Coordinates of N, CA and C in Angstrom, one line a residue:
M14 N 40.1 76.0 134.4 CA 38.9 75.9 133.6 C 38.9 74.7 132.7
L15 N 37.8 73.9 132.8 CA 37.7 72.7 132.0 C 37.1 73.1 130.6
R16 N 38.0 72.8 129.6 CA 37.6 73.1 128.2 C 36.9 71.9 127.6
I17 N 35.6 72.1 127.2 CA 34.8 71.0 126.7 C 34.4 71.3 125.3
A18 N 34.3 70.2 124.5 CA 33.7 70.2 123.2 C 32.7 69.2 123.0
I19 N 31.5 69.5 122.4 CA 30.5 68.6 122.1 C 30.5 68.4 120.6
V20 N 30.6 67.2 120.1 CA 30.6 66.9 118.7 C 29.4 66.0 118.4
E21 N 28.3 66.6 117.9 CA 27.0 65.9 117.8 C 26.2 66.5 116.7
D22 N 25.8 65.7 115.7 CA 25.0 66.3 114.6 C 23.6 66.6 114.9
D23 N 23.1 66.0 116.0 CA 21.7 66.3 116.4 C 21.8 67.6 117.4
V24 N 21.3 68.7 116.8 CA 21.4 70.0 117.6 C 20.6 69.9 118.9
K25 N 19.4 69.3 118.9 CA 18.6 69.2 120.1 C 19.3 68.4 121.1
Y26 N 20.0 67.3 120.7 CA 20.7 66.5 121.7 C 21.9 67.2 122.3
A27 N 22.5 68.0 121.4 CA 23.7 68.7 121.9 C 23.3 69.7 122.9
R28 N 22.1 70.3 122.7 CA 21.6 71.3 123.7 C 21.3 70.6 125.0
K29 N 20.8 69.4 124.9 CA 20.5 68.6 126.1 C 21.8 68.4 126.9
L30 N 22.8 68.0 126.2 CA 24.1 67.8 126.9 C 24.6 69.1 127.5
E31 N 24.4 70.2 126.8 CA 24.8 71.5 127.4 C 24.1 71.8 128.7
D32 N 22.8 71.5 128.7 CA 22.0 71.7 129.9 C 22.5 70.8 131.0
Y33 N 22.8 69.6 130.7 CA 23.4 68.7 131.7 C 24.7 69.2 132.3
I34 N 25.5 69.7 131.4 CA 26.8 70.3 131.9 C 26.6 71.5 132.8
E35 N 25.7 72.3 132.4 CA 25.4 73.5 133.2 C 24.8 73.1 134.6
R36 N 23.9 72.1 134.6 CA 23.3 71.6 135.8 C 24.4 71.1 136.7
Y37 N 25.4 70.3 136.2 CA 26.5 69.7 136.9 C 27.4 70.8 137.5
S38 N 27.7 71.8 136.7 CA 28.6 72.9 137.1 C 28.0 73.7 138.2
Q39 N 26.7 73.9 138.2 CA 26.0 74.6 139.3 C 26.0 73.8 140.6
Q40 N 25.9 72.5 140.4 CA 25.8 71.6 141.6 C 27.2 71.4 142.2
Y41 N 28.2 71.4 141.4 CA 29.6 71.1 141.9 C 30.5 72.3 141.8
H42 N 30.0 73.4 141.4 CA 30.8 74.6 141.3 C 32.0 74.5 140.3
L43 N 31.7 74.0 139.1 CA 32.7 73.7 138.1 C 32.9 74.9 137.2
D44 N 34.1 75.3 137.0 CA 34.4 76.4 136.0 C 34.7 75.8 134.7
Y45 N 34.0 76.1 133.6 CA 34.2 75.4 132.4 C 33.8 76.4 131.2
S46 N 34.3 76.0 130.0 CA 33.8 76.6 128.7 C 33.4 75.4 127.8
C47 N 32.5 75.7 126.9 CA 32.0 74.6 126.1 C 31.7 75.1 124.7
D48 N 32.3 74.4 123.7 CA 32.1 74.7 122.3 C 31.3 73.5 121.6
Y49 N 30.6 73.9 120.6 CA 29.7 72.9 119.9 C 30.1 72.8 118.4
Y50 N 30.2 71.5 118.0 CA 30.5 71.2 116.5 C 29.4 70.3 116.0
E51 N 28.9 70.6 114.9 CA 27.8 69.8 114.3 C 28.4 68.5 113.6
N52 N 29.7 68.6 113.3 CA 30.4 67.4 112.7 C 31.9 67.4 113.0
G53 N 32.5 66.3 112.7 CA 33.9 66.2 113.1 C 34.8 67.0 112.2
L54 N 34.5 67.2 111.0 CA 35.3 68.0 110.1 C 35.6 69.4 110.6
A55 N 34.5 70.0 111.1 CA 34.7 71.4 111.7 C 35.7 71.4 112.8
L56 N 35.7 70.4 113.6 CA 36.6 70.3 114.7 C 38.1 70.1 114.2
L57 N 38.2 69.2 113.2 CA 39.5 68.9 112.6 C 40.2 70.1 112.0
E58 N 39.3 70.9 111.3 CA 39.9 72.1 110.6 C 40.5 73.1 111.6
E59 N 39.9 73.2 112.8 CA 40.4 74.2 113.8 C 41.6 73.7 114.6
K60 N 41.7 72.3 114.8 CA 42.7 71.7 115.6 C 42.8 72.4 117.0
P61 N 41.7 72.6 117.7 CA 41.8 73.2 119.0 C 42.2 72.2 120.1
V62 N 42.5 72.7 121.2 CA 42.9 71.8 122.4 C 41.8 71.8 123.4
Y63 N 41.3 70.6 123.8 CA 40.2 70.5 124.8 C 40.7 69.5 125.9
D64 N 40.1 69.7 127.0 CA 40.3 68.8 128.1 C 39.4 67.6 128.1
L65 N 38.1 67.8 127.5 CA 37.1 66.8 127.4 C 36.3 67.0 126.2
I66 N 36.1 65.8 125.4 CA 35.3 65.9 124.2 C 34.2 64.8 124.4
L67 N 32.9 65.3 124.3 CA 31.8 64.4 124.2 C 31.4 64.3 122.8
M68 N 31.4 63.0 122.3 CA 31.3 62.8 120.8 C 30.4 61.7 120.5
D69 N 29.5 62.0 119.5 CA 28.6 61.0 118.9 C 29.5 60.1 118.1
I70 N 29.1 58.8 117.9 CA 29.8 57.9 117.0 C 29.3 58.0 115.6
K71 N 28.0 58.0 115.4 CA 27.4 58.0 114.0 C 27.2 59.4 113.6
M72 N 28.0 60.0 112.7 CA 27.9 61.3 112.3 C 28.2 61.4 110.8
P73 N 27.7 62.4 110.1 CA 28.0 62.6 108.7 C 29.5 63.0 108.4
Y74 N 30.0 62.8 107.2 CA 31.4 63.2 106.8 C 32.5 62.3 107.4
I75 N 32.5 62.2 108.7 CA 33.5 61.3 109.4 C 32.9 60.8 110.7
D76 N 32.9 59.5 110.9 CA 32.3 59.0 112.2 C 33.2 59.2 113.4
G77 N 32.6 59.0 114.5 CA 33.3 59.4 115.8 C 34.6 58.6 116.0
M78 N 34.6 57.3 115.6 CA 35.8 56.5 115.8 C 37.0 57.0 114.9
K79 N 36.7 57.3 113.7 CA 37.8 57.8 112.8 C 38.2 59.2 113.3
L80 N 37.3 60.0 113.7 CA 37.6 61.3 114.2 C 38.5 61.2 115.4
A81 N 38.2 60.3 116.4 CA 39.0 60.1 117.6 C 40.4 59.7 117.2
Q82 N 40.5 58.8 116.2 CA 41.9 58.4 115.8 C 42.7 59.6 115.3
K83 N 42.1 60.5 114.6 CA 42.8 61.6 114.1 C 43.2 62.6 115.2
L84 N 42.3 62.8 116.1 CA 42.5 63.7 117.2 C 43.6 63.2 118.1
R85 N 43.7 61.9 118.3 CA 44.8 61.3 119.1 C 46.1 61.4 118.5
E86 N 46.2 61.7 117.2 CA 47.5 61.9 116.6 C 48.2 63.1 117.1
W87 N 47.5 64.1 117.6 CA 48.2 65.3 118.2 C 47.9 65.5 119.6
D88 N 47.0 64.8 120.2 CA 46.7 64.9 121.7 C 46.3 63.6 122.3
Q89 N 47.2 63.1 123.1 CA 46.9 61.8 123.8 C 46.2 62.0 125.1
D90 N 46.1 63.2 125.6 CA 45.7 63.4 127.0 C 44.3 63.8 127.2
F91 N 43.6 64.3 126.2 CA 42.2 64.8 126.5 C 41.3 63.6 126.8
A92 N 40.3 63.8 127.7 CA 39.3 62.8 128.1 C 38.3 62.7 127.0
L93 N 37.9 61.5 126.6 CA 37.0 61.3 125.5 C 35.8 60.4 126.0
I94 N 34.6 60.9 125.8 CA 33.4 60.1 126.2 C 32.5 60.1 124.9
F95 N 32.2 58.9 124.5 CA 31.3 58.7 123.4 C 29.8 58.7 123.8
I96 N 29.0 59.5 123.1 CA 27.6 59.5 123.3 C 27.0 58.8 122.1
T97 N 26.3 57.7 122.3 CA 25.9 56.9 121.2 C 24.6 56.1 121.4
N98 N 23.9 55.7 120.4 CA 22.8 54.8 120.5 C 23.3 53.4 120.0
M99 N 24.6 53.3 119.7 CA 25.1 52.0 119.2 C 26.1 51.5 120.2
A100 N 25.6 50.9 121.3 CA 26.4 50.4 122.4 C 27.4 49.3 121.9
Q101 N 27.0 48.6 120.8 CA 27.8 47.5 120.4 C 29.1 48.0 119.8
Y102 N 29.2 49.3 119.4 CA 30.4 49.8 118.8 C 31.2 50.6 119.9
A103 N 30.6 50.9 121.0 CA 31.3 51.7 122.0 C 32.5 51.0 122.6
I104 N 32.5 49.7 122.6 CA 33.6 48.9 123.1 C 34.9 49.2 122.3
K105 N 34.7 49.6 121.1 CA 35.9 49.9 120.3 C 36.6 51.2 120.8
G106 N 36.0 51.8 121.7 CA 36.6 53.0 122.3 C 37.9 52.7 122.9
Y107 N 38.2 51.5 123.3 CA 39.5 51.1 123.8 C 40.6 51.4 122.8
E108 N 40.3 51.3 121.6 CA 41.3 51.6 120.5 C 41.7 53.0 120.5
V109 N 40.9 53.9 120.9 CA 41.2 55.3 120.9 C 41.3 55.9 122.3
N110 N 41.5 55.1 123.3 CA 41.7 55.5 124.7 C 40.5 56.4 125.2
A111 N 39.3 55.9 124.8 CA 38.1 56.6 125.4 C 38.0 56.4 126.9
L112 N 37.6 57.4 127.6 CA 37.4 57.3 129.0 C 36.2 56.5 129.4
D113 N 35.1 56.7 128.6 CA 33.8 56.0 128.9 C 32.9 56.2 127.7
F114 N 31.6 55.7 127.9 CA 30.6 56.0 126.9 C 29.2 56.1 127.6
M115 N 28.3 56.8 126.9 CA 26.9 56.9 127.4 C 26.0 56.5 126.3
V116 N 25.0 55.7 126.6 CA 24.1 55.3 125.6 C 22.8 56.2 125.6
K117 N 22.4 56.6 124.4 CA 21.2 57.4 124.3 C 20.0 56.6 124.5
P118 N 18.9 57.1 125.1 CA 18.9 58.5 125.6 C 19.5 58.6 126.9
V119 N 20.4 59.6 127.1 CA 21.2 59.7 128.3 C 20.3 60.4 129.4
Q120 N 20.3 59.8 130.5 CA 19.6 60.4 131.7 C 20.6 61.1 132.5
Y121 N 20.2 62.1 133.3 CA 21.1 62.9 134.0 C 21.9 62.1 135.0
Y122 N 21.3 61.1 135.7 CA 22.0 60.3 136.7 C 23.2 59.6 136.1
D123 N 23.0 59.0 134.9 CA 24.1 58.4 134.2 C 25.2 59.4 133.8
F124 N 24.7 60.5 133.3 CA 25.6 61.6 132.8 C 26.4 62.1 134.0
E125 N 25.8 62.3 135.1 CA 26.6 62.8 136.3 C 27.7 61.9 136.7
I126 N 27.5 60.6 136.7 CA 28.5 59.6 137.1 C 29.7 59.7 136.1
K127 N 29.4 59.6 134.8 CA 30.4 59.6 133.7 C 31.1 60.9 133.6
F128 N 30.4 62.0 133.8 CA 31.0 63.3 133.7 C 32.0 63.6 134.9
K129 N 31.6 63.1 136.0 CA 32.4 63.2 137.2 C 33.8 62.5 137.0
K130 N 33.7 61.3 136.3 CA 34.8 60.6 136.0 C 35.8 61.4 135.1
A131 N 35.2 62.1 134.2 CA 36.0 62.9 133.3 C 36.6 64.1 134.0
V132 N 35.9 64.7 135.0 CA 36.4 65.8 135.7 C 37.5 65.4 136.6
D133 N 37.4 64.2 137.2 CA 38.5 63.7 138.1 C 39.7 63.4 137.2
Y134 N 39.5 62.9 136.0 CA 40.6 62.7 135.1 C 41.3 64.0 134.8
Y135 N 40.5 65.0 134.5 CA 41.1 66.3 134.2 C 41.9 66.9 135.4
K136 N 41.4 66.7 136.6 CA 42.1 67.3 137.7 C 43.5 66.6 137.9
K137 N 43.5 65.3 137.5 CA 44.7 64.5 137.7 C 45.7 64.9 136.6
H138 N 45.2 65.2 135.4 CA 46.1 65.5 134.2 C 46.2 67.0 133.8
R139 N 45.6 67.9 134.6 CA 45.6 69.3 134.2 C 47.0 69.8 134.1
D140 N 47.1 70.9 133.5 CA 48.4 71.5 133.1 C 49.2 71.9 134.3
V141 N 50.5 71.7 134.3 CA 51.4 72.1 135.3 C 52.5 72.8 134.7
K142 N 53.0 73.9 135.4 CA 54.1 74.7 134.8 C 55.3 74.5 135.7
I143 N 56.5 74.5 135.0 CA 57.7 74.5 135.7 C 58.6 75.7 135.4
T144 N 59.6 76.0 136.2 CA 60.4 77.2 136.0 C 61.8 76.8 135.4
I145 N 62.2 77.4 134.3 CA 63.5 77.2 133.8 C 64.4 78.4 134.0
N146 N 65.4 78.2 134.8 CA 66.3 79.3 135.1 C 67.4 79.4 134.1
M147 N 67.3 80.4 133.2 CA 68.3 80.6 132.2 C 69.3 81.6 132.6
S148 N 70.3 81.8 131.8 CA 71.4 82.7 132.2 C 71.0 84.1 132.5
E149 N 70.1 84.7 131.8 CA 69.7 86.1 132.0 C 68.2 86.2 132.2
S150 N 67.5 85.2 132.3 CA 66.0 85.3 132.5 C 65.5 84.0 133.2
I151 N 64.2 84.1 133.6 CA 63.5 83.0 134.1 C 62.3 82.7 133.2
R152 N 62.0 81.5 132.8 CA 60.9 81.2 131.9 C 60.0 80.2 132.6
R153 N 58.7 80.4 132.6 CA 57.7 79.5 133.0 C 57.1 78.8 131.8
V154 N 57.2 77.5 131.8 CA 56.7 76.7 130.6 C 55.7 75.6 131.1
S155 N 54.8 75.3 130.2 CA 53.8 74.3 130.5 C 54.5 72.9 130.3
V156 N 54.3 72.0 131.3 CA 54.9 70.7 131.2 C 54.3 70.0 129.9
R157 N 53.0 70.2 129.6 CA 52.4 69.6 128.4 C 53.1 70.0 127.1
D158 N 53.7 71.2 127.1 CA 54.4 71.7 125.9 C 55.8 71.2 125.7
I159 N 56.4 70.6 126.7 CA 57.7 70.0 126.6 C 57.7 68.7 125.9
R160 N 58.4 68.6 124.7 CA 58.4 67.3 124.0 C 59.5 66.4 124.5
Y161 N 60.7 66.9 124.7 CA 61.7 66.1 125.3 C 62.8 67.0 125.8
I162 N 63.7 66.5 126.7 CA 64.8 67.2 127.2 C 66.1 66.4 127.0
E163 N 67.1 67.1 126.5 CA 68.4 66.4 126.4 C 69.5 67.1 127.2
V164 N 70.5 66.4 127.5 CA 71.6 67.0 128.3 C 72.9 66.7 127.5
M165 N 73.8 67.7 127.5 CA 75.1 67.6 126.9 C 76.1 68.5 127.7
N166 N 77.1 67.9 128.3 CA 78.1 68.7 129.0 C 77.4 69.6 130.1
H167 N 76.5 69.0 130.8 CA 75.7 69.6 131.9 C 74.8 70.7 131.4
M168 N 74.6 70.8 130.1 CA 73.7 71.8 129.6 C 72.4 71.1 129.2
L169 N 71.2 71.5 129.8 CA 69.9 70.9 129.5 C 69.3 71.8 128.4
T170 N 68.7 71.1 127.4 CA 68.0 71.7 126.4 C 66.5 71.2 126.4
Y171 N 65.6 72.1 126.7 CA 64.2 71.8 126.7 C 63.6 72.1 125.3
H172 N 63.1 71.0 124.7 CA 62.6 71.1 123.3 C 61.1 71.2 123.4
L173 N 60.5 72.4 123.0 CA 59.1 72.6 122.9 C 58.7 72.5 121.5
K174 N 57.5 72.8 121.2 CA 57.0 72.7 119.8 C 57.7 73.6 118.8
D175 N 57.8 74.9 119.2 CA 58.4 75.9 118.3 C 59.6 76.6 118.9
E176 N 60.1 76.1 120.0 CA 61.3 76.8 120.6 C 62.1 75.9 121.5
K177 N 63.3 76.4 121.8 CA 64.2 75.6 122.7 C 64.6 76.5 123.8
H178 N 64.9 76.0 125.0 CA 65.4 76.7 126.1 C 66.6 75.9 126.8
E179 N 67.7 76.6 127.0 CA 68.9 76.0 127.6 C 69.2 76.5 129.0
T180 N 69.6 75.6 129.8 CA 70.0 76.0 131.1 C 71.0 74.9 131.7
Y181 N 71.8 75.3 132.6 CA 72.6 74.3 133.3 C 71.8 73.5 134.3
G182 N 72.1 72.2 134.4 CA 71.4 71.4 135.3 C 71.7 69.9 135.2
Q183 N 71.0 69.1 136.0 CA 71.2 67.6 135.9 C 69.9 67.0 135.5
L184 N 70.0 66.1 134.5 CA 68.8 65.4 134.0 C 68.1 64.5 135.0
N185 N 68.9 64.0 135.9 CA 68.3 63.1 137.0 C 67.3 63.9 137.8
K186 N 67.7 65.1 138.2 CA 66.8 65.9 139.0 C 65.5 66.3 138.2
V187 N 65.7 66.6 136.9 CA 64.5 67.0 136.1 C 63.6 65.7 135.9
E188 N 64.2 64.6 135.7 CA 63.5 63.3 135.6 C 62.6 63.1 136.9
E189 N 63.2 63.3 138.0 CA 62.4 63.1 139.3 C 61.2 64.1 139.3
E190 N 61.4 65.3 138.9 CA 60.4 66.3 138.9 C 59.2 66.0 138.0
L191 N 59.6 65.5 136.8 CA 58.6 65.3 135.7 C 58.1 63.9 135.6
Q192 N 58.6 62.9 136.4 CA 58.2 61.5 136.3 C 56.6 61.4 136.5
P193 N 56.0 62.2 137.4 CA 54.5 62.0 137.6 C 53.7 62.5 136.3
H194 N 54.4 63.2 135.4 CA 53.7 63.7 134.2 C 54.0 63.0 132.9
N195 N 54.3 61.7 133.1 CA 54.5 60.8 131.9 C 55.8 61.1 131.1
F196 N 56.8 61.5 131.8 CA 58.1 61.7 131.2 C 59.0 60.5 131.5
V197 N 59.6 59.9 130.5 CA 60.4 58.7 130.7 C 61.8 58.8 130.0
R198 N 62.8 58.3 130.7 CA 64.1 58.3 130.2 C 64.2 57.2 129.1
C199 N 64.6 57.5 127.9 CA 64.8 56.5 126.9 C 66.3 56.3 126.5
H200 N 67.1 57.2 127.1 CA 68.5 57.2 126.8 C 69.2 57.9 128.0
Q201 N 70.4 57.7 128.2 CA 71.2 58.4 129.3 C 71.0 59.9 129.2
S202 N 70.9 60.4 127.9 CA 70.9 61.8 127.7 C 69.6 62.4 127.3
Y203 N 68.5 61.6 127.3 CA 67.2 62.1 126.8 C 66.1 61.7 127.7
L204 N 65.2 62.6 128.0 CA 64.0 62.4 128.8 C 62.8 62.8 127.9
V205 N 61.9 61.9 127.7 CA 60.8 62.1 126.7 C 59.4 62.2 127.3
N206 N 58.6 63.1 126.7 CA 57.2 63.2 127.1 C 56.5 62.2 126.2
L207 N 55.8 61.2 126.9 CA 55.2 60.1 126.1 C 54.1 60.6 125.2
R208 N 53.5 61.7 125.5 CA 52.3 62.2 124.7 C 52.8 62.6 123.3
Y209 N 54.1 62.8 123.1 CA 54.5 63.2 121.8 C 55.2 62.1 121.0
V210 N 55.3 60.9 121.5 CA 55.9 59.7 120.8 C 55.0 59.2 119.7
L211 N 55.5 59.3 118.5 CA 54.7 59.0 117.3 C 55.1 57.6 116.7
E212 N 56.4 57.3 116.8 CA 56.9 56.0 116.2 C 58.0 55.5 117.1
V213 N 58.1 54.1 117.1 CA 59.2 53.5 117.8 C 59.9 52.6 116.8
H214 N 61.2 52.7 116.7 CA 62.0 51.9 115.8 C 63.1 51.2 116.7
K215 N 64.0 50.5 116.0 CA 64.9 49.6 116.7 C 65.8 50.4 117.7
D216 N 66.4 51.5 117.2 CA 67.3 52.2 118.1 C 66.9 53.7 118.2
Y217 N 65.8 54.1 117.8 CA 65.3 55.5 117.9 C 63.8 55.6 117.9
I218 N 63.3 56.7 118.4 CA 61.9 57.0 118.4 C 61.7 58.4 117.7
I219 N 60.4 58.6 117.2 CA 60.1 59.8 116.6 C 59.2 60.6 117.7
V220 N 59.8 61.7 118.1 CA 59.1 62.6 119.1 C 58.7 63.9 118.4
G221 N 57.5 64.1 118.1 CA 57.1 65.3 117.3 C 57.7 65.1 115.9
Q222 N 58.6 66.0 115.6 CA 59.3 66.0 114.3 C 60.7 65.5 114.4
D223 N 61.1 65.1 115.6 CA 62.5 64.8 115.8 C 62.8 63.3 116.1
R224 N 64.0 62.9 115.7 CA 64.5 61.5 116.0 C 65.3 61.6 117.2
V225 N 64.9 60.7 118.2 CA 65.6 60.7 119.5 C 66.1 59.3 119.7
P226 N 67.3 59.1 120.1 CA 67.9 57.7 120.3 C 67.3 57.0 121.5
V227 N 67.2 55.7 121.4 CA 66.8 54.8 122.5 C 67.9 53.9 122.7
S228 N 68.4 53.8 124.0 CA 69.5 52.9 124.3 C 68.9 51.5 124.5
R229 N 69.7 50.5 124.3 CA 69.3 49.1 124.5 C 69.0 48.8 125.9
R230 N 69.7 49.4 126.8 CA 69.5 49.2 128.2 C 68.2 49.7 128.7
R231 N 67.7 50.8 128.1 CA 66.5 51.4 128.6 C 65.3 51.1 127.8
K232 N 65.4 50.4 126.7 CA 64.3 50.3 125.8 C 63.1 49.5 126.4
R233 N 63.4 48.4 127.1 CA 62.4 47.5 127.6 C 61.5 48.3 128.6
E234 N 62.1 49.0 129.5 CA 61.3 49.8 130.5 C 60.6 50.9 129.8
F235 N 61.2 51.5 128.8 CA 60.6 52.6 128.0 C 59.3 52.1 127.3
M236 N 59.4 50.9 126.7 CA 58.3 50.3 126.0 C 57.2 50.0 126.9
Q237 N 57.5 49.5 128.1 CA 56.5 49.2 129.1 C 55.7 50.4 129.5
R238 N 56.5 51.5 129.8 CA 55.9 52.7 130.2 C 55.0 53.3 129.1
L239 N 55.5 53.2 127.9 CA 54.7 53.7 126.7 C 53.4 52.9 126.6
T240 N 53.5 51.6 126.7 CA 52.3 50.7 126.6 C 51.3 51.0 127.6
D241 N 51.8 51.2 128.9 CA 50.9 51.6 130.0 C 50.2 52.9 129.7
Y242 N 51.0 53.8 129.2 CA 50.4 55.2 129.0 C 49.4 55.1 127.9
M243 N 49.7 54.4 126.8 CA 48.7 54.4 125.7 C 47.4 53.6 126.1
G244 N 47.5 52.8 127.1 CA 46.3 52.0 127.4 C 45.6 52.6 128.7
S245 N 46.0 53.8 129.1 CA 45.5 54.3 130.4 C 44.2 55.2 130.2
G246 N 43.6 55.2 129.1 CA 42.5 56.0 128.8 C 41.3 55.6 129.7
F247 N 41.1 54.3 129.9 CA 39.9 53.9 130.7 C 40.2 53.9 132.2

């Protein structure tokens, strides 16, 4: 199911977007849910997770660009489309990895093209689960929830937001499995999910709340992959 949020202070315009989404879903048999927020503060307070956010730029309390910057602090993967009557500012969407923008008044033909782009992005990046075989149990975890994986003495530790899972295995095999999902080796013993990288320093990075070492040998490739990932919104 595609989880959608509309952030728009003009209620009538938000309803128009909802009608367009419903029309598209009937035409292409899309399964979705849609929430509406009159302003960005309401969205920030809840900190929900969405696959696609349709957002006005000019809004009270906090404008769309500033809101997008804050949302990107905890989620790099959601698709973002700006809905605006200020096309001159929409180009700044590159700074927050916006997927595209639509200029008001939005006609359905233009909406259909841009929305399909977002749906295709979602299908490419939608959640994938892997199985971790532990000593006395089997655990299915979402790839998106894994922050990084470390290995020590053939013991793999999967670090998630609020928990850890340990199992015997080889990091090389895990790297091969997770490479399509933006996991990159930053050290012989660490495989990192790029969506959680917050800071990069000389010999370590901040992943979520943790400090993870970066080896000199792997840093150049890691930085290139991170740069490509951060700029892949469009």
